[in-house]
XYZ file of C-alpha atoms in Angstrom:
227
model
C 98.176 100.112 71.228
C 99.087 100.151 74.907
C 98.197 103.442 76.566
C 100.903 104.787 78.849
C 100.150 108.500 78.562
C 97.733 110.231 80.954
C 96.549 112.646 78.268
C 95.566 109.830 75.914
C 93.786 107.956 78.704
C 91.745 111.022 79.611
C 90.855 111.587 75.961
C 89.301 108.122 75.759
C 87.744 108.304 79.239
C 84.256 109.246 78.102
C 81.422 106.804 77.254
C 80.449 108.724 74.110
C 84.031 108.776 72.834
C 84.333 105.038 73.416
C 81.056 104.576 71.540
C 82.212 106.775 68.656
C 85.502 104.886 68.514
C 83.652 101.571 68.294
C 81.187 102.738 65.653
C 83.965 104.212 63.560
C 85.911 100.951 63.771
C 82.899 98.927 62.633
C 81.997 101.228 59.728
C 85.600 101.750 58.623
C 85.294 105.473 57.900
C 82.588 108.005 58.698
C 81.902 111.671 59.336
C 80.413 113.182 62.478
C 77.104 113.465 60.638
C 77.212 109.748 59.779
C 77.927 108.752 63.372
C 75.507 111.085 65.170
C 72.301 109.048 64.612
C 74.117 105.831 65.548
C 75.115 107.123 68.976
C 72.083 109.290 69.738
C 73.968 112.568 69.659
C 74.289 115.656 67.437
C 76.802 116.148 64.608
C 78.393 119.124 66.380
C 78.818 117.187 69.629
C 80.232 114.179 67.776
C 82.595 116.480 65.883
C 83.965 117.859 69.145
C 84.561 114.404 70.620
C 86.051 113.058 67.379
C 88.565 115.906 67.344
C 89.470 115.088 70.930
C 90.149 111.479 69.928
C 92.202 112.668 66.956
C 94.325 115.002 69.071
C 95.194 112.050 71.324
C 96.181 109.849 68.367
C 93.251 107.407 68.305
C 91.777 108.411 64.935
C 92.740 110.421 61.862
C 91.184 111.961 58.772
C 90.910 109.622 55.801
C 93.489 110.829 53.247
C 92.319 112.238 49.945
C 89.280 114.160 51.175
C 88.841 117.921 51.369
C 86.166 120.406 52.378
C 83.657 119.751 55.158
C 82.925 116.134 54.209
C 86.139 114.664 55.554
C 85.597 111.252 57.145
C 87.543 109.820 60.066
C 89.143 106.407 60.509
C 90.549 104.493 63.476
C 94.324 104.137 63.689
C 94.450 101.054 65.938
C 91.385 99.143 67.128
C 93.330 97.440 69.926
C 93.647 99.527 73.083
C 94.964 98.341 76.452
C 96.080 100.004 79.663
C 96.867 99.215 83.260
C 97.271 101.152 86.461
C 100.881 102.191 87.144
C 102.769 100.518 89.958
C 104.910 103.587 90.764
C 103.923 106.860 92.437
C 102.757 108.625 89.275
C 99.511 110.014 90.680
C 98.583 111.780 87.425
C 98.833 108.577 85.389
C 97.055 106.579 88.104
C 94.197 109.086 88.150
C 93.873 108.958 84.364
C 93.855 105.146 84.379
C 91.170 105.122 87.068
C 89.039 107.561 85.062
C 89.398 105.416 81.937
C 88.546 102.251 83.877
C 85.407 103.928 85.199
C 84.279 105.246 81.794
C 84.978 101.944 80.070
C 82.957 99.970 82.611
C 80.148 102.526 82.539
C 79.972 102.148 78.769
C 80.266 98.362 78.935
C 77.643 97.795 81.626
C 75.136 100.095 79.925
C 75.602 98.189 76.687
C 75.037 94.889 78.507
C 71.887 96.270 80.146
C 70.490 97.469 76.830
C 71.346 94.216 75.061
C 69.585 92.210 77.774
C 66.411 94.251 77.230
C 66.270 93.495 73.509
C 64.883 90.408 71.771
C 67.525 88.704 69.645
C 66.740 87.526 66.089
C 65.606 83.874 65.960
C 68.895 82.569 64.571
C 70.832 84.187 67.445
C 68.694 82.830 70.274
C 70.725 80.443 72.374
C 73.953 81.519 70.676
C 74.873 84.351 73.068
C 75.975 83.402 76.570
C 76.343 84.837 80.061
C 78.658 83.062 82.485
C 79.601 83.867 86.068
C 81.484 81.834 88.654
C 83.261 82.370 91.953
C 86.365 80.167 92.117
C 89.230 79.550 94.503
C 92.336 80.429 92.495
C 95.990 81.262 92.894
C 97.383 84.354 91.148
C 98.969 82.105 88.501
C 95.676 80.298 87.871
C 93.783 83.587 87.524
C 96.423 84.821 85.099
C 96.143 81.585 83.107
C 92.371 81.950 82.754
C 92.821 85.452 81.352
C 95.468 84.216 78.921
C 93.289 81.355 77.679
C 90.296 83.639 77.123
C 92.517 86.064 75.203
C 93.758 83.228 73.013
C 90.192 82.290 72.062
C 89.295 85.908 71.301
C 92.447 86.377 69.225
C 91.321 83.588 66.906
C 88.669 85.980 65.584
C 90.139 89.465 65.964
C 92.057 89.186 62.701
C 88.739 89.762 60.949
C 89.038 93.433 61.884
C 92.084 93.766 59.655
C 90.856 91.342 56.991
C 87.169 91.964 56.190
C 87.244 89.229 53.576
C 87.536 86.710 56.441
C 84.204 87.786 57.952
C 81.425 85.215 57.411
C 78.514 86.334 55.260
C 76.030 85.759 58.081
C 78.285 87.242 60.768
C 77.534 90.298 62.885
C 79.567 92.298 65.404
C 79.299 90.487 68.741
C 80.645 91.966 71.949
C 82.365 89.873 74.589
C 83.394 91.347 77.919
C 85.466 89.408 80.436
C 86.801 90.455 83.823
C 88.145 88.812 86.947
C 88.387 90.452 90.360
C 89.102 89.516 93.947
C 86.133 88.839 96.209
C 86.841 90.864 99.309
C 87.314 88.880 102.489
C 85.580 89.911 105.721
C 87.533 92.691 107.401
C 89.928 93.035 104.444
C 88.857 96.531 103.393
C 90.327 99.436 105.272
C 88.520 102.655 106.085
C 87.690 104.578 102.946
C 88.381 101.688 100.587
C 86.136 101.350 97.558
C 84.720 97.813 97.628
C 84.064 97.991 93.897
C 87.750 98.529 93.213
C 88.890 95.202 94.684
C 91.530 93.667 92.476
C 91.514 96.566 90.034
C 95.181 97.422 90.544
C 96.196 94.047 89.185
C 93.855 94.120 86.213
C 94.951 94.817 82.656
C 91.943 96.404 80.984
C 91.537 96.147 77.237
C 89.097 97.546 74.738
C 90.229 95.132 72.062
C 87.770 95.084 69.180
C 84.996 97.100 70.780
C 82.008 95.881 68.816
C 78.283 95.357 69.068
C 75.486 95.946 66.617
C 72.947 98.218 68.241
C 72.075 101.888 68.465
C 72.493 103.312 71.945
C 71.867 106.546 73.747
C 75.279 106.999 75.283
C 74.470 109.977 77.407
C 75.054 112.918 75.109
C 76.881 115.557 77.095
C 75.122 118.297 75.165
C 75.925 120.395 72.148
C 79.365 121.974 72.507
C 78.296 125.009 70.535
C 80.984 124.339 67.940
C 80.043 123.841 64.319
C 80.326 120.300 63.074
C 83.026 119.699 60.511
C 81.316 116.393 59.649
């Protein structure tokens, strides 16, 4: 699903909501009480954030359940967005907020994964790659397309669990390209960390890792959990 609505972008622009979305996608269906221990939060706080995601069209109640034990499920695991090229300041602000929250979530996950010891059979299987290259816009675009093609070879396993290998686990891959700022290129007030962001298409396709994180619980909302 490509996000083009500022309201939907703002609904997802929270590290805990991104984490809940991922966990729910991996499990298939779950209640707020099921998800709370996985994300280091409380059932009532998770319930609040799950309802926010539901109101924006990211998740829904699993049909056929009633009462307080009504699990949620993800509507579309594939989410993408980009900053608008017109003068829609509201949409641009929402896209910037979502970019920031997504990267905050992503970088914290990378930091936590780096601090863990992988199981013996996974050692040497997970990679980190970084390179500064001299590229044209077309070449940079081609690299992104080729990476997406490789990833897409495996994303069908989200929709077809029977295709998942018996010894497989959720593995997260994050890829980004950005312009290295030239000397004197930034103007006054520019954010050096935002170089190249306007041209980037950010995707949360198949958000998936297999660890339990403290995603920065924003605190109990004071609302009762509807599990």
